Amino acid sequence: MQHNLPNLNVIDLFLKLLSFESITPDDAGSLAFIESYLPGFESIYVNEGGVKNLFMYKKFGEGDHLCFAGHVDVVPPGNNWESDPFVPMIKEGKIYARGTQDMKSGVAAFVQTLKEVETFDGILSLLLTSDEEGDAKYGTVIMLEHLKQIDMLPDYCIVAEPTCEEKFGDAIKIGRRGSINGYLTIQGKQGHAAYPEKAINPVHQIAPLLDKLAGIDLDNGDEDFAPSKMVITDIRGGMEVTNVTPGELKIMFNVRNSTKTSQEDVRMHIDNVLKGLDYTLELTQGSYPFVTERGSKVVENITKSIKTVTGVDTKLSTAGGTSDARFMGAFGIDVVEFGVINDTIHAPNERTSIEEVEQLHKVFVDLVKHF
């Protein structure tokens, strides 16, 4: 049951959210608090595998459906904190606590925006999970599957991950690269180092080919993405002795791929380079690339709102790792990411400034007003 809680300002709300010890996948009661904070919004929970997922929405008009999305879970605090990571400390205009940047600042900013909104030509919603920092198997993706079943998928989405680089407002994410992992095993024939002619040494086989594998661009990139690059992360073979040649050599690699390179492209590259060798190759993909068109309504509108609030011309970026925005892209939702400066996430003494959180709130208010 929802209870109409007092209307806090965005910083008060932020401090409250930081006090929940919501280490993945435990939301620690934060989702129930947010639900109670937004009376008038309908709530849907889809919970599975110890993960809680909350979707809240309110129909104001017949226009577009704009969703704010994010996660309430945080990584474990670790050591070397100068204060209690779940008791927010304010010092010289900055707030210190686990989750300040990643990403309770973003959650506070859009929850407060939804609390204050009075009119909108369409549907406003939020989607929150308690499992973004973990495997995400039972997180945002299963809520999106449910929303698709009930015909409630958003048209546009803002994921409030920390995206800014040097100053607030300088970067938004309009896409992300995917991540392909490769496990390559080259088979040889073990033998005595004194009789190399009787062995097949996979190290010797790969040596003249290694520069065709290591650090290779698999495409030329484009306006949105840098080239997809094959990066070798581990090579090992042999028995750690000096008189036995290895029977096999194992290579691990990663490709942060754009929309121009697929698993099949990677496999074809390996086949071309290692033609004639006895090897096996396994490829897995942890995330898939996506990009939202630069002319999309959500890209243009949030860019304008950032400029209005901060005076900064924002950069459209696809750099960095991954986030739950990848799931939005997979469901055909135009999605962008925008939040505070990203420089202390997952670190001891994680912090963000009061000014950034207040400005983020103002950007979201302006976005909703003019969307």
mmCIF file of C-alpha atoms in Angstrom:
data_model
loop_
_atom_site.group_PDB
_atom_site.id
_atom_site.type_symbol
_atom_site.label_atom_id
_atom_site.label_comp_id
_atom_site.label_asym_id
_atom_site.label_seq_id
_atom_site.Cartn_x
_atom_site.Cartn_y
_atom_site.Cartn_z
ATOM 1 C CA MET A 1 0.000 0.000 0.000
ATOM 2 C CA GLN A 2 1.263 3.462 -0.870
ATOM 3 C CA HIS A 3 1.528 6.142 1.779
ATOM 4 C CA ASN A 4 1.728 9.799 0.835
ATOM 5 C CA LEU A 5 5.151 10.772 2.181
ATOM 6 C CA PRO A 6 6.152 14.418 2.597
ATOM 7 C CA ASN A 7 7.568 16.100 -0.497
ATOM 8 C CA LEU A 8 11.323 16.363 0.086
ATOM 9 C CA ASN A 9 13.756 18.370 -1.981
ATOM 10 C CA VAL A 10 16.040 16.386 -4.281
ATOM 11 C CA ILE A 11 19.004 16.423 -1.884
ATOM 12 C CA ASP A 12 16.915 15.239 1.074
ATOM 13 C CA LEU A 13 15.589 12.430 -1.110
ATOM 14 C CA PHE A 14 19.106 11.607 -2.283
ATOM 15 C CA LEU A 15 20.384 11.343 1.296
ATOM 16 C CA LYS A 16 17.480 9.069 2.182
ATOM 17 C CA LEU A 17 18.177 6.720 -0.750
ATOM 18 C CA LEU A 18 21.867 6.555 0.117
ATOM 19 C CA SER A 19 21.004 5.308 3.606
ATOM 20 C CA PHE A 20 19.527 2.070 2.222
ATOM 21 C CA GLU A 21 22.207 -0.637 2.326
ATOM 22 C CA SER A 22 21.091 -2.010 -1.018
ATOM 23 C CA ILE A 23 23.969 -4.266 -2.037
ATOM 24 C CA THR A 24 23.080 -6.386 -5.086
ATOM 25 C CA PRO A 25 20.525 -7.952 -5.252
ATOM 26 C CA ASP A 26 18.965 -6.596 -2.036
ATOM 27 C CA ASP A 27 16.966 -3.402 -2.496
ATOM 28 C CA ALA A 28 16.912 -3.049 1.345
ATOM 29 C CA GLY A 29 13.413 -1.546 1.265
ATOM 30 C CA SER A 30 14.319 1.299 -1.117
ATOM 31 C CA LEU A 31 11.805 0.284 -3.782
ATOM 32 C CA ALA A 32 8.920 0.240 -1.298
ATOM 33 C CA PHE A 33 10.009 3.687 -0.123
ATOM 34 C CA ILE A 34 10.041 5.031 -3.696
ATOM 35 C CA GLU A 35 6.641 3.470 -4.353
ATOM 36 C CA SER A 36 5.220 5.245 -1.317
ATOM 37 C CA TYR A 37 6.872 8.501 -2.374
ATOM 38 C CA LEU A 38 4.926 8.606 -5.657
ATOM 39 C CA PRO A 39 1.200 8.396 -4.876
ATOM 40 C CA GLY A 40 -0.949 8.567 -7.994
ATOM 41 C CA PHE A 41 1.397 6.320 -9.966
ATOM 42 C CA GLU A 42 0.372 2.729 -10.702
ATOM 43 C CA SER A 43 2.873 0.072 -9.626
ATOM 44 C CA ILE A 44 3.915 -3.236 -11.168
ATOM 45 C CA TYR A 45 6.426 -5.569 -9.531
ATOM 46 C CA VAL A 46 8.105 -8.427 -11.357
ATOM 47 C CA ASN A 47 10.323 -10.277 -8.889
ATOM 48 C CA GLU A 48 12.400 -13.351 -9.658
ATOM 49 C CA GLY A 49 15.583 -14.998 -8.454
ATOM 50 C CA GLY A 50 15.833 -12.801 -5.375
ATOM 51 C CA VAL A 51 15.670 -9.647 -7.526
ATOM 52 C CA LYS A 52 12.997 -6.962 -7.229
ATOM 53 C CA ASN A 53 11.946 -4.914 -10.245
ATOM 54 C CA LEU A 54 9.525 -2.003 -9.966
ATOM 55 C CA PHE A 55 7.694 -0.227 -12.782
ATOM 56 C CA MET A 56 5.534 2.802 -11.963
ATOM 57 C CA TYR A 57 3.530 4.841 -14.446
ATOM 58 C CA LYS A 58 0.972 7.603 -14.740
ATOM 59 C CA LYS A 59 -1.003 8.578 -17.826
ATOM 60 C CA PHE A 60 -1.313 12.334 -18.230
ATOM 61 C CA GLY A 61 -2.327 12.440 -21.914
ATOM 62 C CA GLU A 62 -2.389 10.591 -25.215
ATOM 63 C CA GLY A 63 1.154 11.347 -26.366
ATOM 64 C CA ASP A 64 4.498 9.583 -26.040
ATOM 65 C CA HIS A 65 5.549 7.292 -23.214
ATOM 66 C CA LEU A 66 8.757 8.560 -21.579
ATOM 67 C CA CYS A 67 10.427 6.320 -19.008
ATOM 68 C CA PHE A 68 13.211 7.045 -16.514
ATOM 69 C CA ALA A 69 15.197 3.950 -15.629
ATOM 70 C CA GLY A 70 17.990 2.854 -13.351
ATOM 71 C CA HIS A 71 19.032 0.675 -10.446
ATOM 72 C CA VAL A 72 18.948 0.985 -6.679
ATOM 73 C CA ASP A 73 21.569 -1.697 -6.038
ATOM 74 C CA VAL A 74 25.198 -0.878 -5.361
ATOM 75 C CA VAL A 75 28.453 -2.816 -5.276
ATOM 76 C CA PRO A 76 29.885 -3.802 -1.868
ATOM 77 C CA PRO A 77 31.662 -0.847 -0.250
ATOM 78 C CA GLY A 78 35.023 -2.530 0.244
ATOM 79 C CA ASN A 79 37.732 -1.049 2.473
ATOM 80 C CA ASN A 80 39.549 2.260 2.979
ATOM 81 C CA TRP A 81 36.505 4.468 3.487
ATOM 82 C CA GLU A 82 36.960 7.613 5.555
ATOM 83 C CA SER A 83 33.323 7.435 6.691
ATOM 84 C CA ASP A 84 30.483 4.908 6.917
ATOM 85 C CA PRO A 85 29.562 4.146 3.262
ATOM 86 C CA PHE A 86 25.860 3.937 4.145
ATOM 87 C CA VAL A 87 25.719 7.033 6.340
ATOM 88 C CA PRO A 88 26.026 9.906 3.846
ATOM 89 C CA MET A 89 28.656 12.481 4.782
ATOM 90 C CA ILE A 90 28.558 16.038 3.435
ATOM 91 C CA LYS A 91 31.930 17.724 3.137
ATOM 92 C CA GLU A 92 32.814 20.861 1.164
ATOM 93 C CA GLY A 93 29.751 20.627 -1.061
ATOM 94 C CA LYS A 94 30.159 16.921 -1.824
ATOM 95 C CA ILE A 95 28.215 13.924 -0.557
ATOM 96 C CA TYR A 96 30.184 10.769 0.269
ATOM 97 C CA ALA A 97 28.484 7.341 0.308
ATOM 98 C CA ARG A 98 28.325 4.148 -1.716
ATOM 99 C CA GLY A 99 26.064 4.745 -4.731
ATOM 100 C CA THR A 100 26.394 8.530 -4.903
ATOM 101 C CA GLN A 101 27.482 8.456 -8.534
ATOM 102 C CA ASP A 102 26.380 4.939 -9.462
ATOM 103 C CA MET A 103 23.553 5.656 -9.428
ATOM 104 C CA LYS A 104 21.365 6.931 -6.618
ATOM 105 C CA SER A 105 21.998 10.526 -7.719
ATOM 106 C CA GLY A 106 20.215 9.718 -10.962
ATOM 107 C CA VAL A 107 17.422 7.860 -9.183
ATOM 108 C CA ALA A 108 16.847 10.753 -6.777
ATOM 109 C CA ALA A 109 16.801 13.265 -9.630
ATOM 110 C CA PHE A 110 14.163 11.494 -11.698
ATOM 111 C CA VAL A 111 12.034 10.311 -8.770
ATOM 112 C CA GLN A 112 11.852 13.902 -7.519
ATOM 113 C CA THR A 113 11.003 15.047 -11.045
ATOM 114 C CA LEU A 114 8.097 12.596 -11.206
ATOM 115 C CA LYS A 115 6.998 13.699 -7.725
ATOM 116 C CA GLU A 116 6.726 17.316 -8.871
ATOM 117 C CA VAL A 117 5.304 16.937 -12.390
ATOM 118 C CA GLU A 118 1.779 18.224 -12.903
ATOM 119 C CA THR A 119 1.205 18.023 -16.653
ATOM 120 C CA PHE A 120 2.627 15.942 -19.484
ATOM 121 C CA ASP A 121 1.294 15.040 -22.911
ATOM 122 C CA GLY A 122 1.587 11.286 -22.568
ATOM 123 C CA ILE A 123 2.734 8.652 -20.065
ATOM 124 C CA LEU A 124 5.535 9.122 -17.555
ATOM 125 C CA SER A 125 7.076 6.108 -15.876
ATOM 126 C CA LEU A 126 10.067 4.755 -14.006
ATOM 127 C CA LEU A 127 11.711 1.348 -14.118
ATOM 128 C CA LEU A 128 13.993 0.307 -11.262
ATOM 129 C CA THR A 129 15.837 -2.916 -10.549
ATOM 130 C CA SER A 130 17.876 -4.282 -7.645
ATOM 131 C CA ASP A 131 20.190 -6.249 -9.950
ATOM 132 C CA GLU A 132 22.189 -4.133 -12.365
ATOM 133 C CA GLU A 133 25.575 -4.529 -10.719
ATOM 134 C CA GLY A 134 25.251 -8.316 -10.716
ATOM 135 C CA ASP A 135 24.385 -10.755 -13.481
ATOM 136 C CA ALA A 136 21.244 -8.758 -14.426
ATOM 137 C CA LYS A 137 19.616 -12.044 -15.441
ATOM 138 C CA TYR A 138 16.469 -11.288 -13.451
ATOM 139 C CA GLY A 139 16.676 -7.508 -13.618
ATOM 140 C CA THR A 140 15.537 -4.910 -16.144
ATOM 141 C CA VAL A 141 15.241 -7.418 -18.973
ATOM 142 C CA ILE A 142 12.470 -9.464 -17.358
ATOM 143 C CA MET A 143 10.484 -6.325 -16.577
ATOM 144 C CA LEU A 144 10.786 -5.263 -20.217
ATOM 145 C CA GLU A 145 9.582 -8.702 -21.295
ATOM 146 C CA HIS A 146 6.539 -8.265 -19.054
ATOM 147 C CA LEU A 147 5.870 -4.746 -20.330
ATOM 148 C CA LYS A 148 5.988 -6.037 -23.891
ATOM 149 C CA GLN A 149 3.407 -8.689 -23.024
ATOM 150 C CA ILE A 150 1.013 -6.075 -21.634
ATOM 151 C CA ASP A 151 1.756 -3.538 -24.409
ATOM 152 C CA MET A 152 3.363 -1.014 -22.048
ATOM 153 C CA LEU A 153 6.866 -0.659 -23.484
ATOM 154 C CA PRO A 154 8.056 2.970 -23.424
ATOM 155 C CA ASP A 155 8.696 4.913 -26.612
ATOM 156 C CA TYR A 156 11.683 6.705 -25.102
ATOM 157 C CA CYS A 157 13.882 6.109 -22.089
ATOM 158 C CA ILE A 158 16.430 8.003 -19.998
ATOM 159 C CA VAL A 159 18.828 5.821 -17.992
ATOM 160 C CA ALA A 160 20.372 8.070 -15.344
ATOM 161 C CA GLU A 161 23.791 6.416 -15.170
ATOM 162 C CA PRO A 162 26.762 8.724 -14.507
ATOM 163 C CA THR A 163 27.956 9.812 -17.961
ATOM 164 C CA CYS A 164 29.758 13.132 -17.606
ATOM 165 C CA GLU A 165 33.537 13.246 -17.953
ATOM 166 C CA GLU A 166 35.144 16.537 -16.872
ATOM 167 C CA LYS A 167 32.194 18.777 -16.026
ATOM 168 C CA PHE A 168 28.504 18.237 -15.537
ATOM 169 C CA GLY A 169 26.617 18.175 -18.817
ATOM 170 C CA ASP A 170 29.557 17.424 -21.099
ATOM 171 C CA ALA A 171 28.502 13.927 -22.257
ATOM 172 C CA ILE A 172 25.511 11.688 -22.787
ATOM 173 C CA LYS A 173 25.527 8.126 -24.022
ATOM 174 C CA ILE A 174 23.481 7.413 -27.142
ATOM 175 C CA GLY A 175 24.699 3.833 -27.427
ATOM 176 C CA ARG A 176 27.132 1.277 -26.114
ATOM 177 C CA ARG A 177 29.508 -1.216 -27.637
ATOM 178 C CA GLY A 178 28.879 -4.908 -27.209
ATOM 179 C CA SER A 179 31.346 -7.322 -25.651
ATOM 180 C CA ILE A 180 32.442 -10.563 -27.336
ATOM 181 C CA ASN A 181 34.672 -12.941 -25.396
ATOM 182 C CA GLY A 182 36.860 -15.448 -27.235
ATOM 183 C CA TYR A 183 38.473 -18.684 -26.043
ATOM 184 C CA LEU A 184 40.955 -20.065 -28.560
ATOM 185 C CA THR A 185 42.834 -23.344 -28.135
ATOM 186 C CA ILE A 186 45.588 -24.280 -30.592
ATOM 187 C CA GLN A 187 46.418 -27.962 -30.560
ATOM 188 C CA GLY A 188 50.014 -29.198 -30.923
ATOM 189 C CA LYS A 189 51.977 -32.267 -29.965
ATOM 190 C CA GLN A 190 53.907 -32.303 -26.706
ATOM 191 C CA GLY A 191 57.542 -33.340 -26.872
ATOM 192 C CA HIS A 192 61.064 -33.036 -25.559
ATOM 193 C CA ALA A 193 62.732 -29.671 -26.074
ATOM 194 C CA ALA A 194 65.844 -31.468 -27.350
ATOM 195 C CA TYR A 195 63.891 -33.039 -30.217
ATOM 196 C CA PRO A 196 61.682 -30.205 -31.570
ATOM 197 C CA GLU A 197 61.344 -31.996 -34.919
ATOM 198 C CA LYS A 198 59.328 -34.734 -33.188
ATOM 199 C CA ALA A 199 56.850 -32.285 -31.630
ATOM 200 C CA ILE A 200 54.346 -29.746 -32.912
ATOM 201 C CA ASN A 201 54.854 -26.589 -30.884
ATOM 202 C CA PRO A 202 51.730 -24.376 -30.933
ATOM 203 C CA VAL A 203 53.742 -21.443 -29.554
ATOM 204 C CA HIS A 204 55.988 -21.546 -32.609
ATOM 205 C CA GLN A 205 52.935 -21.886 -34.845
ATOM 206 C CA ILE A 206 51.211 -18.800 -33.469
ATOM 207 C CA ALA A 207 54.311 -16.600 -33.133
ATOM 208 C CA PRO A 208 54.443 -15.375 -36.773
ATOM 209 C CA LEU A 209 50.659 -14.875 -36.766
ATOM 210 C CA LEU A 210 50.241 -13.080 -33.464
ATOM 211 C CA ASP A 211 50.515 -9.575 -34.886
ATOM 212 C CA LYS A 212 47.588 -10.404 -37.173
ATOM 213 C CA LEU A 213 45.472 -11.169 -34.088
ATOM 214 C CA ALA A 214 46.636 -8.764 -31.400
ATOM 215 C CA GLY A 215 45.142 -5.291 -31.372
ATOM 216 C CA ILE A 216 43.537 -5.647 -34.806
ATOM 217 C CA ASP A 217 40.655 -3.374 -35.887
ATOM 218 C CA LEU A 218 37.835 -5.534 -37.229
ATOM 219 C CA ASP A 219 35.999 -2.621 -38.837
ATOM 220 C CA ASN A 220 36.635 1.039 -39.593
ATOM 221 C CA GLY A 221 34.208 2.501 -37.061
ATOM 222 C CA ASP A 222 31.751 5.246 -37.911
ATOM 223 C CA GLU A 223 30.314 8.497 -36.568
ATOM 224 C CA ASP A 224 29.067 6.755 -33.429
ATOM 225 C CA PHE A 225 31.620 4.029 -32.716
ATOM 226 C CA ALA A 226 35.372 3.600 -32.693
ATOM 227 C CA PRO A 227 36.613 0.558 -34.643
ATOM 228 C CA SER A 228 35.876 -2.826 -33.099
ATOM 229 C CA LYS A 229 39.254 -4.041 -31.843
ATOM 230 C CA MET A 230 40.437 -7.538 -31.014
ATOM 231 C CA VAL A 231 42.352 -7.361 -27.720
ATOM 232 C CA ILE A 232 44.231 -10.415 -26.428
ATOM 233 C CA THR A 233 43.892 -10.710 -22.653
ATOM 234 C CA ASP A 234 45.627 -13.999 -21.804
ATOM 235 C CA ILE A 235 48.053 -16.489 -23.381
ATOM 236 C CA ARG A 236 49.202 -19.640 -21.660
ATOM 237 C CA GLY A 237 50.657 -23.040 -22.534
ATOM 238 C CA GLY A 238 53.205 -25.561 -21.328
ATOM 239 C CA MET A 239 54.047 -27.025 -17.943
ATOM 240 C CA GLU A 240 56.324 -24.278 -16.596
ATOM 241 C CA VAL A 241 59.408 -26.364 -17.246
ATOM 242 C CA THR A 242 62.241 -25.822 -19.708
ATOM 243 C CA ASN A 243 62.534 -29.244 -21.296
ATOM 244 C CA VAL A 244 58.965 -30.032 -22.442
ATOM 245 C CA THR A 245 57.258 -28.307 -25.355
ATOM 246 C CA PRO A 246 53.548 -27.538 -24.897
ATOM 247 C CA GLY A 247 50.829 -29.756 -26.276
ATOM 248 C CA GLU A 248 48.385 -26.888 -26.608
ATOM 249 C CA LEU A 249 48.225 -23.123 -26.337
ATOM 250 C CA LYS A 250 45.230 -21.216 -24.974
ATOM 251 C CA ILE A 251 44.458 -17.619 -25.895
ATOM 252 C CA MET A 252 41.683 -15.483 -24.444
ATOM 253 C CA PHE A 253 40.567 -12.261 -26.069
ATOM 254 C CA ASN A 254 37.850 -9.630 -26.001
ATOM 255 C CA VAL A 255 36.235 -7.555 -28.722
ATOM 256 C CA ARG A 256 34.274 -4.455 -27.757
ATOM 257 C CA ASN A 257 32.178 -4.498 -30.899
ATOM 258 C CA SER A 258 30.163 -1.856 -32.661
ATOM 259 C CA THR A 259 27.054 -2.527 -34.707
ATOM 260 C CA LYS A 260 29.376 -3.162 -37.688
ATOM 261 C CA THR A 261 31.010 -6.319 -36.258
ATOM 262 C CA SER A 262 29.271 -9.525 -35.158
ATOM 263 C CA GLN A 263 30.375 -12.836 -33.666
ATOM 264 C CA GLU A 264 30.405 -14.295 -37.163
ATOM 265 C CA ASP A 265 32.784 -11.567 -38.324
ATOM 266 C CA VAL A 266 35.132 -12.415 -35.457
ATOM 267 C CA ARG A 267 34.993 -16.120 -36.298
ATOM 268 C CA MET A 268 35.762 -15.433 -39.965
ATOM 269 C CA HIS A 269 38.747 -13.301 -38.954
ATOM 270 C CA ILE A 270 40.153 -16.089 -36.774
ATOM 271 C CA ASP A 271 39.567 -18.671 -39.520
ATOM 272 C CA ASN A 272 41.446 -16.552 -42.057
ATOM 273 C CA VAL A 273 44.435 -15.929 -39.788
ATOM 274 C CA LEU A 274 44.771 -19.484 -38.447
ATOM 275 C CA LYS A 275 44.036 -21.351 -41.660
ATOM 276 C CA GLY A 276 45.809 -24.710 -41.614
ATOM 277 C CA LEU A 277 46.210 -24.909 -37.825
ATOM 278 C CA ASP A 278 44.423 -27.371 -35.556
ATOM 279 C CA TYR A 279 42.360 -25.224 -33.196
ATOM 280 C CA THR A 280 39.001 -24.772 -31.502
ATOM 281 C CA LEU A 281 37.230 -21.469 -30.914
ATOM 282 C CA GLU A 282 34.445 -20.612 -28.479
ATOM 283 C CA LEU A 283 32.733 -17.224 -28.585
ATOM 284 C CA THR A 284 30.334 -15.803 -26.018
ATOM 285 C CA GLN A 285 28.630 -12.431 -25.930
ATOM 286 C CA GLY A 286 27.865 -10.681 -22.656
ATOM 287 C CA SER A 287 26.201 -7.670 -24.251
ATOM 288 C CA TYR A 288 25.178 -6.510 -27.695
ATOM 289 C CA PRO A 289 25.836 -3.114 -29.261
ATOM 290 C CA PHE A 290 23.086 -0.568 -29.773
ATOM 291 C CA VAL A 291 22.800 3.053 -30.833
ATOM 292 C CA THR A 292 19.988 5.592 -30.778
ATOM 293 C CA GLU A 293 19.801 7.850 -33.828
ATOM 294 C CA ARG A 294 21.226 11.308 -33.238
ATOM 295 C CA GLY A 295 18.033 12.827 -34.612
ATOM 296 C CA SER A 296 15.810 10.950 -32.160
ATOM 297 C CA LYS A 297 13.402 13.069 -30.150
ATOM 298 C CA VAL A 298 14.925 11.961 -26.857
ATOM 299 C CA VAL A 299 18.490 12.792 -27.963
ATOM 300 C CA GLU A 300 17.545 16.231 -29.256
ATOM 301 C CA ASN A 301 15.388 17.112 -26.274
ATOM 302 C CA ILE A 302 17.796 16.133 -23.530
ATOM 303 C CA THR A 303 20.614 17.911 -25.376
ATOM 304 C CA LYS A 304 18.503 21.083 -25.367
ATOM 305 C CA SER A 305 17.635 20.681 -21.681
ATOM 306 C CA ILE A 306 21.291 20.237 -20.723
ATOM 307 C CA LYS A 307 22.166 23.384 -22.664
ATOM 308 C CA THR A 308 19.319 25.321 -21.020
ATOM 309 C CA VAL A 309 20.316 24.343 -17.477
ATOM 310 C CA THR A 310 24.106 24.279 -17.746
ATOM 311 C CA GLY A 311 25.042 26.239 -20.844
ATOM 312 C CA VAL A 312 27.176 23.258 -21.911
ATOM 313 C CA ASP A 313 27.192 21.756 -25.402
ATOM 314 C CA THR A 314 27.017 18.055 -24.664
ATOM 315 C CA LYS A 315 28.972 15.361 -26.491
ATOM 316 C CA LEU A 316 27.153 12.326 -27.884
ATOM 317 C CA SER A 317 29.181 9.302 -26.811
ATOM 318 C CA THR A 318 29.165 5.511 -27.031
ATOM 319 C CA ALA A 319 32.324 4.988 -24.957
ATOM 320 C CA GLY A 320 32.647 2.956 -21.788
ATOM 321 C CA GLY A 321 31.396 -0.395 -20.633
ATOM 322 C CA THR A 322 27.810 -1.538 -20.483
ATOM 323 C CA SER A 323 24.579 -0.694 -18.667
ATOM 324 C CA ASP A 324 20.922 -1.677 -18.602
ATOM 325 C CA ALA A 325 20.394 0.677 -21.554
ATOM 326 C CA ARG A 326 21.469 -2.275 -23.690
ATOM 327 C CA PHE A 327 18.199 -4.001 -22.821
ATOM 328 C CA MET A 328 16.173 -0.952 -23.833
ATOM 329 C CA GLY A 329 17.958 -0.873 -27.181
ATOM 330 C CA ALA A 330 17.247 -4.562 -27.733
ATOM 331 C CA PHE A 331 13.514 -3.899 -27.266
ATOM 332 C CA GLY A 332 13.537 -1.115 -29.859
ATOM 333 C CA ILE A 333 13.265 1.717 -27.335
ATOM 334 C CA ASP A 334 15.074 4.972 -28.142
ATOM 335 C CA VAL A 335 17.327 5.311 -25.096
ATOM 336 C CA VAL A 336 19.983 7.707 -23.870
ATOM 337 C CA GLU A 337 21.988 7.784 -20.666
ATOM 338 C CA PHE A 338 22.663 10.929 -18.702
ATOM 339 C CA GLY A 339 23.844 11.525 -15.168
ATOM 340 C CA VAL A 340 26.507 13.072 -12.970
ATOM 341 C CA ILE A 341 30.273 12.978 -13.439
ATOM 342 C CA ASN A 342 31.718 9.471 -13.481
ATOM 343 C CA ASP A 343 35.067 9.453 -11.672
ATOM 344 C CA THR A 344 34.649 7.625 -8.344
ATOM 345 C CA ILE A 345 32.165 4.836 -9.105
ATOM 346 C CA HIS A 346 32.865 1.543 -7.297
ATOM 347 C CA ALA A 347 35.781 3.214 -5.475
ATOM 348 C CA PRO A 348 36.310 3.946 -1.775
ATOM 349 C CA ASN A 349 34.897 7.340 -0.768
ATOM 350 C CA GLU A 350 32.569 7.469 -3.765
ATOM 351 C CA ARG A 351 31.152 10.976 -3.958
ATOM 352 C CA THR A 352 29.266 13.518 -6.029
ATOM 353 C CA SER A 353 28.516 17.186 -5.558
ATOM 354 C CA ILE A 354 25.284 18.679 -4.302
ATOM 355 C CA GLU A 355 25.346 21.074 -7.249
ATOM 356 C CA GLU A 356 25.462 18.249 -9.809
ATOM 357 C CA VAL A 357 22.483 16.457 -8.286
ATOM 358 C CA GLU A 358 20.466 19.673 -8.186
ATOM 359 C CA GLN A 359 21.364 20.416 -11.802
ATOM 360 C CA LEU A 360 20.491 16.866 -12.889
ATOM 361 C CA HIS A 361 17.078 17.311 -11.336
ATOM 362 C CA LYS A 362 16.640 20.614 -13.171
ATOM 363 C CA VAL A 363 17.599 18.987 -16.483
ATOM 364 C CA PHE A 364 14.987 16.271 -15.998
ATOM 365 C CA VAL A 365 12.336 18.816 -15.020
ATOM 366 C CA ASP A 366 13.079 20.850 -18.151
ATOM 367 C CA LEU A 367 13.041 17.703 -20.305
ATOM 368 C CA VAL A 368 9.600 16.651 -19.069
ATOM 369 C CA LYS A 369 8.290 20.203 -19.459
ATOM 370 C CA HIS A 370 9.333 20.488 -23.117
ATOM 371 C CA PHE A 371 9.167 16.867 -24.313
#
